[in-house]
């Protein structure tokens, strides 16, 4: 599914006298297969934007156009609302602290909740099959957790259950708002490898919103920078993070590899890498072997 | 939900805003009593109460529209009670009769009377919440209830519970909003189906909300203990409440309303008034 937003505008209170728009004309294309990282300061419109992707926030009148695959979400009329359920099946959304949305008595029924909503005609066996696949996919032992209460699990496990409850619907696009917030460094790493695994096996496109520049730089193949309700930069991490001054003007910190590249450059050593940790180290090693150091 | 005026302080500086919260609470109670005292169909009493409200509104510098909006929340209740009065009143002269429906003049009078009573009371109390911050209100209630400490009534705790509840209304609203969105993203449908289906659809919202509230309560209790909160004993107030000339004037105004309503009810013997100038 290709996602195309053109001039997307949104205001939380369109009738207010001095209305301040959360989105002021977002132009962004998300290609199928992208692992997109959305960064930007608090209040730059990131969360507002991603809530448009599955119709949780409808496109307003004169609010620009939004195409998600075959679905035209642009403001038309009330009829368009009906397709949202189908759309939400294909665009899975994981909110910040998804563990707080768990409610069922067992992990199994919580994961099956979305599946039963979206695909009410599945047989018992099919439901069990899909739920087992989803729970195993997020790295939990199905037989160990399926009858447990979700509230008896640890924080990290709860979050995995919540994500299983989204990927069980086999979405094509997975959108995550601040997925690693509140996790320790090891938990973050594990979580990101989980996302890479899910992208390989289950979903085609992943969009994450994050404040962690290192994480975005390391894991995403595309980065979009939001500032004041607009996309100010979009592209591969190398291009987006190329201008340190610009990033700082936008109130964003630099990924460690970018910072180190800049420091090395000050000392006359030019390192050209894709800004992932591995890529950076390899570039440093080859510079050393080539006599640059 | 966001339209409910309750707890929506209107932040301006005015005569009424500066009044002591305790006096304002007492005056509001007196005003409610006054409205209830109006004898059936003595609409003149309501005219006095309305006049008082208008004046209070001007002194509070609160736009009248704000006070009128408070009626919206109870609109259903008002309509329901007046419909009951109109259709189920048997006495009085019949105005309209059709099949089993019978509308009488007394029924109409009663409906109008009760509607006015509810509307006047709600507008009066919303004036209190519009001009008094929730914290002042809780402090005022604590202070008014403190005599009950003699019979071991936990006045301080009562006020604390109230102010915490008020403080968490917006937080819980945001949380509800978030959970609704999260469940909608998982295909939950709150808009279709019969009433039982819709009630059942609320479970995925209510349970996370309840659990979240317990979590917040725990966190709040920890934060309070960490700051050495031990209850009412030895606790002083950051803002001392004081009675000023404004409160005296307010008392006089409400006393006048009470007197006026008693007079229109015919409870005031004119002979008493003659004694006064002497």
Coordinates of C-alpha atoms in Angstrom, one line a residue:
Chain A
X1 CA 0.0 0.0 0.0
X2 CA 1.4 3.3 -1.1
X3 CA 0.4 6.3 1.1
X4 CA 0.2 9.7 -0.5
X5 CA -0.7 12.8 1.5
X6 CA -1.0 16.1 -0.3
X7 CA -1.6 19.4 1.5
X8 CA -3.1 17.6 4.5
X9 CA -4.5 20.0 7.0
X10 CA -6.1 19.4 10.3
X11 CA -7.5 21.6 13.1
X12 CA -8.7 20.2 16.4
X13 CA -11.1 23.0 16.9
X14 CA -12.1 24.4 13.5
X15 CA -14.7 26.7 14.9
X16 CA -12.4 28.5 17.3
X17 CA -11.7 32.2 16.7
X18 CA -8.0 31.9 16.7
X19 CA -7.7 28.4 15.3
X20 CA -4.3 26.8 15.4
X21 CA -3.9 24.0 13.0
X22 CA -2.2 20.8 14.1
X23 CA -1.4 20.1 10.5
X24 CA -0.7 22.9 8.1
X25 CA -0.3 21.1 4.8
X26 CA 1.6 17.8 5.0
X27 CA 3.0 16.5 1.8
X28 CA 4.4 13.0 2.2
X29 CA 4.7 9.8 0.2
X30 CA 5.2 6.5 2.0
X31 CA 6.2 3.8 -0.4
X32 CA 5.3 0.2 0.1
X33 CA 8.1 -1.5 1.9
X34 CA 9.3 1.6 3.7
X35 CA 10.5 1.5 7.3
X36 CA 9.7 5.1 7.9
X37 CA 10.7 7.0 11.0
X38 CA 8.8 10.2 11.8
X39 CA 10.7 12.6 14.1
X40 CA 9.9 16.1 15.3
X41 CA 9.4 18.0 18.5
X42 CA 6.3 17.6 20.7
X43 CA 3.4 19.4 19.0
X44 CA 4.8 19.2 15.5
X45 CA 1.8 17.1 14.3
X46 CA 3.3 13.6 14.2
X47 CA 0.6 11.9 16.2
X48 CA -2.1 13.9 14.4
X49 CA -0.8 12.8 11.1
X50 CA -0.5 9.1 11.8
X51 CA -4.1 9.0 13.2
X52 CA -5.2 10.0 9.7
X53 CA -3.7 6.9 8.2
X54 CA -6.5 4.6 9.4
X55 CA -9.3 7.2 9.6
X56 CA -9.3 7.7 13.3
X57 CA -9.1 11.4 12.5
X58 CA -11.1 12.1 9.4
X59 CA -9.7 14.5 6.7
X60 CA -11.5 17.8 7.2
X61 CA -13.2 19.9 4.6
X62 CA -10.6 21.7 2.5
X63 CA -8.1 19.6 4.4
X64 CA -6.1 18.3 1.4
X65 CA -6.0 14.8 0.0
X66 CA -4.9 11.5 1.5
X67 CA -4.7 8.2 -0.4
X68 CA -3.9 5.0 1.5
X69 CA -3.6 2.3 -1.1
X70 CA -6.9 2.1 -2.9
X71 CA -8.7 4.1 -0.2
X72 CA -9.3 7.8 -0.9
X73 CA -9.7 9.3 2.5
X74 CA -10.1 12.9 1.3
X75 CA -13.1 14.7 2.6
X76 CA -16.0 13.6 0.5
X77 CA -19.2 12.9 2.4
X78 CA -20.5 10.7 5.2
X79 CA -20.7 7.6 3.0
X80 CA -16.9 7.3 3.0
X81 CA -17.0 6.4 6.7
X82 CA -18.2 2.9 5.9
X83 CA -14.9 1.8 4.5
X84 CA -13.0 2.6 7.6
X85 CA -13.4 -0.8 9.2
X86 CA -11.9 -2.4 6.1
X87 CA -9.1 0.2 6.1
X88 CA -8.3 -0.3 9.8
X89 CA -7.8 -4.0 9.1
X90 CA -5.1 -3.2 6.6
X91 CA -3.5 -0.3 8.5
X92 CA -2.7 -1.6 12.0
X93 CA -2.2 1.1 14.6
X94 CA -0.3 0.7 17.9
X95 CA -0.6 3.6 20.2
X96 CA 1.8 4.9 22.8
X97 CA 1.8 2.6 25.8
X98 CA -0.3 0.0 24.1
X99 CA -0.3 -2.1 27.2
X100 CA -3.0 0.2 28.6
X101 CA -5.5 -0.9 26.1
X102 CA -5.6 -4.5 27.2
X103 CA -8.9 -5.5 28.8
X104 CA -9.8 -9.2 28.3
X105 CA -9.7 -12.0 30.8
X106 CA -7.0 -14.0 29.0
X107 CA -4.3 -13.1 26.6
X108 CA -5.9 -15.2 24.0
X109 CA -9.2 -13.4 24.0
X110 CA -7.5 -10.0 24.0
X111 CA -5.4 -10.9 20.9
X112 CA -8.5 -12.4 19.3
X113 CA -10.6 -9.2 20.0
X114 CA -9.5 -7.4 16.8
X115 CA -9.6 -10.5 14.7
X116 CA -13.2 -11.2 15.7
X117 CA -14.2 -7.6 15.0
X118 CA -12.6 -7.5 11.5
X119 CA -13.2 -11.1 10.4
X120 CA -16.3 -12.4 12.2
X121 CA -16.7 -15.3 9.8
X122 CA -13.6 -17.2 10.7
X123 CA -13.9 -20.6 12.2
X124 CA -12.7 -21.4 15.8
X125 CA -9.7 -23.3 14.4
X126 CA -8.7 -20.4 12.1
X127 CA -9.0 -17.9 15.0
X128 CA -6.8 -20.1 17.1
X129 CA -4.3 -20.6 14.3
X130 CA -4.1 -16.9 13.7
X131 CA -3.8 -16.0 17.4
X132 CA -1.1 -18.6 17.9
X133 CA 0.9 -17.3 15.0
X134 CA 0.6 -13.7 16.2
X135 CA 1.6 -14.5 19.8
X136 CA 4.6 -16.5 18.7
X137 CA 5.5 -13.8 16.2
X138 CA 5.9 -11.2 19.0
X139 CA 8.3 -13.6 20.8
X140 CA 6.0 -15.0 23.5
X141 CA 5.3 -18.7 24.2
X142 CA 1.7 -19.3 23.1
X143 CA 1.0 -22.2 25.4
X144 CA 2.5 -20.4 28.3
X145 CA 0.6 -17.1 28.1
X146 CA -2.6 -17.8 26.2
X147 CA -4.7 -18.5 29.4
X148 CA -3.0 -16.0 31.6
X149 CA -4.6 -12.7 32.5
X150 CA -2.9 -10.0 30.5
X151 CA -2.6 -8.0 33.7
X152 CA -0.3 -10.7 35.2
X153 CA 2.4 -10.2 32.6
X154 CA 5.4 -7.8 32.8
X155 CA 5.3 -4.4 31.1
X156 CA 7.3 -5.6 28.1
X157 CA 5.2 -8.7 27.7
X158 CA 2.0 -6.7 27.9
X159 CA 3.3 -4.5 25.1
X160 CA 4.0 -7.5 23.0
X161 CA 0.5 -8.9 23.6
X162 CA -0.9 -5.5 22.5
X163 CA 1.1 -5.7 19.3
X164 CA 0.1 -9.3 18.7
X165 CA -3.5 -8.0 19.0
X166 CA -2.8 -5.7 16.0
X167 CA -0.7 -8.0 13.7
X168 CA -3.2 -10.8 14.2
X169 CA -5.3 -9.0 11.5
X170 CA -2.5 -9.3 9.0
X171 CA -2.2 -5.6 8.3
X172 CA -0.2 -4.4 5.4
X173 CA 1.0 -1.3 7.1
X174 CA 1.9 -1.2 10.8
X175 CA 2.0 2.3 12.5
X176 CA 3.5 2.6 15.9
X177 CA 3.5 5.8 18.0
X178 CA 6.5 5.9 20.3
X179 CA 6.8 2.1 20.5
X180 CA 9.9 2.0 22.7
X181 CA 8.9 4.7 25.2
X182 CA 9.5 3.4 28.7
X183 CA 11.6 0.4 27.7
X184 CA 15.2 -0.1 29.0
X185 CA 18.1 -0.1 26.4
X186 CA 18.0 -3.9 26.1
X187 CA 14.2 -3.9 25.8
X188 CA 14.5 -1.3 23.0
X189 CA 17.0 -3.4 21.1
X190 CA 14.8 -6.5 21.4
X191 CA 11.8 -4.5 20.4
X192 CA 13.5 -3.2 17.3
X193 CA 14.6 -6.6 16.2
X194 CA 11.0 -7.7 16.7
X195 CA 9.9 -5.0 14.3
X196 CA 12.4 -6.0 11.7
X197 CA 11.2 -9.6 12.0
X198 CA 7.6 -8.5 11.6
X199 CA 8.5 -6.5 8.6
X200 CA 10.2 -9.4 7.0
X201 CA 7.4 -11.9 7.7
X202 CA 4.1 -10.1 8.3
X203 CA 3.7 -6.5 7.2
X204 CA 4.9 -4.7 4.2
X205 CA 5.4 -1.2 5.6
X206 CA 6.2 0.1 9.0
X207 CA 5.9 3.7 10.2
X208 CA 7.2 4.6 13.6
X209 CA 7.1 7.9 15.5
X210 CA 10.0 8.3 17.8
X211 CA 12.1 10.8 19.8
X212 CA 15.1 8.5 19.7
X213 CA 17.3 9.7 16.9
X214 CA 19.8 6.9 17.2
X215 CA 17.0 4.4 16.9
X216 CA 15.5 6.0 13.9
X217 CA 18.9 6.4 12.2
X218 CA 19.8 2.8 12.9
X219 CA 16.6 1.1 11.9
X220 CA 14.7 3.2 9.3
X221 CA 15.3 3.4 5.6
X222 CA 13.4 6.7 5.4
X223 CA 13.0 9.6 7.8
X224 CA 10.4 12.3 7.7
X225 CA 11.0 15.4 9.9
X226 CA 7.9 17.2 11.1
X227 CA 8.0 20.8 12.3
X228 CA 5.1 23.1 13.0
X229 CA 2.5 20.9 11.2
X230 CA 4.6 20.3 8.0
X231 CA 7.1 17.8 6.7
X232 CA 10.3 19.8 6.4
X233 CA 12.6 17.0 5.4
X234 CA 12.1 13.6 4.0
X235 CA 14.5 11.0 2.6
X236 CA 17.1 8.5 3.6
X237 CA 18.8 9.1 7.0
X238 CA 22.0 10.1 5.4
X239 CA 20.4 13.0 3.6
X240 CA 18.1 14.1 6.3
X241 CA 20.8 14.2 9.0
X242 CA 23.3 15.7 6.7
X243 CA 23.0 19.2 8.0
X244 CA 23.7 19.3 11.7
X245 CA 22.9 23.0 12.1
X246 CA 19.5 22.5 10.5
X247 CA 18.6 19.7 12.8
X248 CA 19.6 21.7 15.8
X249 CA 17.5 24.6 14.6
X250 CA 14.5 22.3 14.4
X251 CA 15.1 21.4 18.1
X252 CA 16.3 17.9 17.4
X253 CA 19.4 16.2 18.7
X254 CA 21.8 14.4 16.4
X255 CA 22.2 10.7 16.1
X256 CA 25.5 9.6 17.7
X257 CA 27.0 8.4 14.3
X258 CA 26.2 11.8 12.8
X259 CA 27.8 13.6 15.7
X260 CA 30.9 11.4 15.5
X261 CA 31.2 11.9 11.7
X262 CA 31.1 15.7 12.3
X263 CA 33.7 15.5 15.0
X264 CA 36.0 13.4 12.8
X265 CA 35.5 15.8 9.9
X266 CA 36.6 18.7 12.1
X267 CA 39.9 16.8 12.5
X268 CA 40.2 16.4 8.8
X269 CA 38.9 12.8 8.5
X270 CA 36.1 12.3 6.1
X271 CA 33.9 9.3 6.8
X272 CA 31.2 8.4 4.4
X273 CA 28.7 5.9 5.8
X274 CA 25.0 5.1 5.8
X275 CA 25.0 6.3 9.5
X276 CA 24.0 2.9 11.0
X277 CA 26.5 1.8 13.7
X278 CA 27.8 -1.1 11.6
X279 CA 28.1 1.1 8.5
X280 CA 29.9 3.8 10.4
X281 CA 32.4 1.3 12.0
X282 CA 33.1 -0.3 8.7
X283 CA 33.7 3.1 7.1
X284 CA 36.1 4.0 9.9
X285 CA 37.9 0.7 9.5
X286 CA 38.3 1.1 5.7
X287 CA 39.5 4.7 6.2
X288 CA 42.1 3.4 8.7
X289 CA 43.2 0.6 6.3
X290 CA 43.3 3.0 3.4
X291 CA 45.7 5.1 5.4
X292 CA 43.3 7.9 6.2
X293 CA 44.0 7.5 9.9
Chain B
X1 CA -19.3 15.6 27.4
X2 CA -16.9 18.5 27.1
X3 CA -19.8 20.9 27.1
X4 CA -20.8 20.4 30.7
X5 CA -20.3 23.6 32.6
X6 CA -19.7 21.9 35.9
X7 CA -16.2 22.8 37.2
X8 CA -15.6 25.2 34.3
X9 CA -14.2 28.2 36.0
X10 CA -14.6 31.5 34.1
X11 CA -11.4 33.3 34.8
X12 CA -12.0 37.0 35.3
X13 CA -11.6 39.2 38.2
X14 CA -14.9 40.5 39.6
X15 CA -16.9 41.4 42.6
X16 CA -18.4 37.9 42.9
X17 CA -15.1 36.1 42.1
X18 CA -13.5 37.9 45.0
X19 CA -16.1 36.8 47.5
X20 CA -15.4 34.2 50.1
X21 CA -16.1 30.7 48.8
X22 CA -17.8 29.7 52.0
X23 CA -20.2 32.6 51.8
X24 CA -20.8 31.9 48.1
X25 CA -21.7 28.3 49.0
X26 CA -24.1 29.3 51.8
X27 CA -25.7 31.9 49.6
X28 CA -26.2 29.4 46.8
X29 CA -27.9 27.1 49.3
X30 CA -30.1 30.0 50.5
X31 CA -30.9 30.9 46.9
X32 CA -32.0 27.3 46.2
X33 CA -34.2 27.4 49.3
X34 CA -35.7 30.6 48.2
X35 CA -36.5 29.2 44.8
X36 CA -38.2 26.2 46.4
X37 CA -40.1 28.4 48.8
X38 CA -42.0 30.0 45.9
X39 CA -45.6 28.9 46.3
X40 CA -47.3 27.1 43.4
X41 CA -48.2 29.5 40.5
X42 CA -46.8 32.6 42.3
X43 CA -44.6 33.4 39.3
X44 CA -43.7 36.8 40.7
X45 CA -41.4 35.0 43.1
X46 CA -39.5 33.6 40.1
X47 CA -39.3 37.1 38.6
X48 CA -37.4 38.2 41.8
X49 CA -35.0 35.2 41.6
X50 CA -34.4 35.9 37.9
X51 CA -33.7 39.5 38.5
X52 CA -31.3 38.5 41.2
X53 CA -29.5 36.1 38.9
X54 CA -29.2 38.8 36.2
X55 CA -27.7 41.2 38.7
X56 CA -25.3 38.6 40.0
X57 CA -24.3 37.8 36.5
X58 CA -23.4 41.4 35.8
X59 CA -21.5 41.7 39.1
X60 CA -19.6 38.5 38.3
X61 CA -18.8 39.7 34.7
X62 CA -19.8 36.3 33.4
X63 CA -21.6 36.4 30.0
X64 CA -25.2 35.3 30.3
X65 CA -24.7 32.8 27.5
X66 CA -22.3 30.9 29.8
X67 CA -25.0 30.4 32.4
X68 CA -27.6 29.6 29.8
X69 CA -25.4 26.9 28.4
X70 CA -25.5 25.1 31.8
X71 CA -29.1 24.2 31.1
X72 CA -28.1 22.1 28.1
X73 CA -26.8 19.4 30.4
X74 CA -30.2 19.0 32.1
X75 CA -32.3 19.6 29.0
X76 CA -33.5 16.0 28.8
X77 CA -34.5 16.0 32.5
X78 CA -36.4 19.3 32.1
X79 CA -38.3 18.1 29.0
X80 CA -39.0 14.7 30.7
X81 CA -40.5 16.2 33.8
X82 CA -42.6 18.8 32.0
X83 CA -44.0 16.1 29.7
X84 CA -45.0 14.1 32.7
X85 CA -46.7 17.1 34.2
X86 CA -48.6 17.9 31.0
X87 CA -49.8 14.5 30.1
X88 CA -50.5 13.0 33.5
X89 CA -52.3 15.8 35.3
X90 CA -56.0 15.1 35.7
X91 CA -57.2 18.2 37.6
X92 CA -58.1 21.6 36.2
X93 CA -60.0 22.7 33.1
X94 CA -59.4 20.6 30.1
X95 CA -57.9 22.4 27.2
X96 CA -57.4 19.5 24.8
X97 CA -58.7 16.0 24.8
X98 CA -57.8 13.3 22.3
X99 CA -58.1 9.6 22.8
X100 CA -56.5 8.9 26.2
X101 CA -54.5 12.2 26.2
X102 CA -55.9 15.0 28.3
X103 CA -54.2 18.3 28.7
X104 CA -55.4 20.7 31.4
X105 CA -54.5 24.2 32.3
X106 CA -53.2 23.2 35.7
X107 CA -51.0 20.6 34.0
X108 CA -49.5 23.3 31.7
X109 CA -49.0 25.7 34.7
X110 CA -47.3 22.9 36.7
X111 CA -45.0 22.1 33.8
X112 CA -44.0 25.7 33.4
X113 CA -43.6 26.1 37.1
X114 CA -41.3 23.1 37.6
X115 CA -39.3 23.9 34.5
X116 CA -38.6 27.4 35.8
X117 CA -37.7 26.0 39.2
X118 CA -35.1 23.6 37.8
X119 CA -33.7 26.1 35.3
X120 CA -33.3 28.8 38.0
X121 CA -31.6 26.4 40.4
X122 CA -29.2 25.1 37.8
X123 CA -28.3 28.5 36.6
X124 CA -27.7 29.7 40.1
X125 CA -25.4 26.8 41.0
X126 CA -23.5 27.1 37.8
X127 CA -22.9 30.7 38.7
X128 CA -21.1 29.4 41.8
X129 CA -18.9 27.0 39.8
X130 CA -18.2 29.7 37.2
X131 CA -16.9 32.2 39.7
X132 CA -15.2 29.8 42.1
X133 CA -12.2 27.6 41.3
X134 CA -12.5 23.9 42.2
X135 CA -9.8 24.4 44.8
X136 CA -11.5 27.3 46.5
X137 CA -14.7 25.3 46.4
X138 CA -13.2 22.3 48.1
X139 CA -11.5 24.6 50.7
X140 CA -14.8 26.3 51.3
X141 CA -16.7 23.0 51.8
X142 CA -14.0 21.8 54.1
X143 CA -14.3 24.9 56.2
X144 CA -18.1 24.7 56.3
X145 CA -18.0 21.0 57.3
X146 CA -15.4 21.5 60.0
X147 CA -17.9 21.8 62.8
X148 CA -18.8 18.2 62.0
X149 CA -15.4 17.1 63.1
X150 CA -16.8 17.1 66.6
X151 CA -18.8 14.1 65.6
X152 CA -15.7 12.5 63.9
X153 CA -16.8 13.5 60.4
X154 CA -13.6 13.5 58.2
X155 CA -14.2 17.0 56.7
X156 CA -10.6 17.4 55.4
X157 CA -10.5 14.0 53.7
X158 CA -13.9 14.7 52.2
X159 CA -12.7 17.9 50.7
X160 CA -9.5 16.2 49.5
X161 CA -11.5 13.5 47.8
X162 CA -13.6 16.1 46.1
X163 CA -10.7 18.1 44.8
X164 CA -8.9 15.1 43.6
X165 CA -12.0 13.9 41.7
X166 CA -12.4 17.3 40.1
X167 CA -8.7 17.4 39.2
X168 CA -8.9 14.1 37.4
X169 CA -11.9 14.7 35.3
X170 CA -9.9 16.1 32.3
X171 CA -7.2 13.5 32.7
X172 CA -9.8 10.7 32.6
X173 CA -11.4 12.3 29.6
X174 CA -8.1 12.3 27.7
X175 CA -7.5 8.8 28.7
X176 CA -11.0 7.7 27.6
X177 CA -10.3 9.4 24.2
X178 CA -7.1 7.5 23.8
X179 CA -8.5 4.1 24.7
X180 CA -11.5 4.6 22.4
X181 CA -9.1 5.3 19.5
X182 CA -7.0 2.3 20.4
X183 CA -10.0 0.0 20.4
X184 CA -11.4 1.6 17.2
X185 CA -8.1 0.8 15.6
X186 CA -8.7 -2.8 16.6
X187 CA -12.0 -2.8 14.8
X188 CA -14.3 -2.0 17.8
X189 CA -17.6 -0.5 16.7
X190 CA -19.4 1.7 19.2
X191 CA -22.0 3.2 16.8
X192 CA -24.0 0.3 15.4
X193 CA -26.1 -2.6 16.8
X194 CA -28.9 -2.6 19.4
X195 CA -28.6 -1.2 22.9
X196 CA -27.2 -4.5 24.4
X197 CA -24.5 -4.7 21.7
X198 CA -23.5 -1.1 22.4
X199 CA -23.4 -1.6 26.1
X200 CA -21.2 -4.7 25.6
X201 CA -19.0 -2.7 23.3
X202 CA -18.1 -0.4 26.2
X203 CA -16.4 -3.1 28.1
X204 CA -13.1 -2.7 26.2
X205 CA -13.1 0.9 27.2
X206 CA -14.3 0.7 30.8
X207 CA -11.9 -2.0 32.0
X208 CA -8.7 -0.3 30.8
X209 CA -10.1 3.0 32.2
X210 CA -10.7 1.4 35.6
X211 CA -7.3 -0.2 35.7
X212 CA -5.7 3.1 34.7
X213 CA -7.6 4.9 37.5
X214 CA -6.2 2.4 40.1
X215 CA -2.8 2.9 38.7
X216 CA -3.1 6.7 38.9
X217 CA -4.5 6.4 42.5
X218 CA -1.5 4.4 43.5
X219 CA 0.9 6.8 41.9
X220 CA -0.8 9.8 43.5
X221 CA -0.8 8.2 47.0
X222 CA 3.0 7.5 46.6
X223 CA 3.6 11.1 45.5
X224 CA 1.6 12.4 48.5
X225 CA 3.4 10.2 50.9
X226 CA 6.8 11.2 49.5
X227 CA 5.9 14.8 50.3
X228 CA 5.0 13.8 53.9
X229 CA 1.3 14.2 53.6
X230 CA -0.3 12.9 56.8
X231 CA -3.8 14.3 56.7
X232 CA -5.5 17.3 58.2
X233 CA -3.6 17.4 61.5
X234 CA -1.5 20.5 61.8
X235 CA -2.1 21.5 58.2
X236 CA -2.3 25.2 57.4
X237 CA -3.9 26.8 54.4
X238 CA -2.0 28.5 51.6
X239 CA -4.8 30.9 51.0
X240 CA -6.6 32.2 54.1
X241 CA -10.3 32.9 53.4
X242 CA -11.6 36.2 54.7
X243 CA -15.0 37.8 55.0
X244 CA -15.0 41.3 53.3
X245 CA -17.6 44.0 52.6
X246 CA -18.4 42.1 49.4
X247 CA -19.7 39.1 51.4
X248 CA -21.8 41.3 53.6
X249 CA -23.4 42.9 50.5
X250 CA -24.0 39.4 49.0
X251 CA -25.7 38.3 52.2
X252 CA -27.9 41.4 52.1
X253 CA -28.8 40.8 48.5
X254 CA -29.8 37.2 49.1
X255 CA -31.7 38.1 52.3
X256 CA -33.6 40.6 50.1
X257 CA -34.5 37.9 47.6
X258 CA -35.7 35.6 50.4
X259 CA -37.7 38.4 51.9
X260 CA -39.1 39.3 48.5
X261 CA -40.2 35.8 47.8
X262 CA -41.8 35.5 51.2
X263 CA -43.6 38.7 50.5
X264 CA -45.0 37.5 47.2
X265 CA -46.1 34.3 48.9
X266 CA -48.1 36.5 51.2
X267 CA -46.2 35.4 54.3
X268 CA -45.2 38.9 55.4
X269 CA -47.6 40.8 57.5
X270 CA -47.7 44.4 56.3
X271 CA -48.1 45.5 59.9
X272 CA -44.5 44.5 60.7
X273 CA -43.1 46.9 58.2
X274 CA -44.8 49.8 59.8
X275 CA -43.0 49.1 63.1
X276 CA -39.5 49.3 61.4
X277 CA -39.0 53.0 60.9
X278 CA -39.6 53.7 64.6

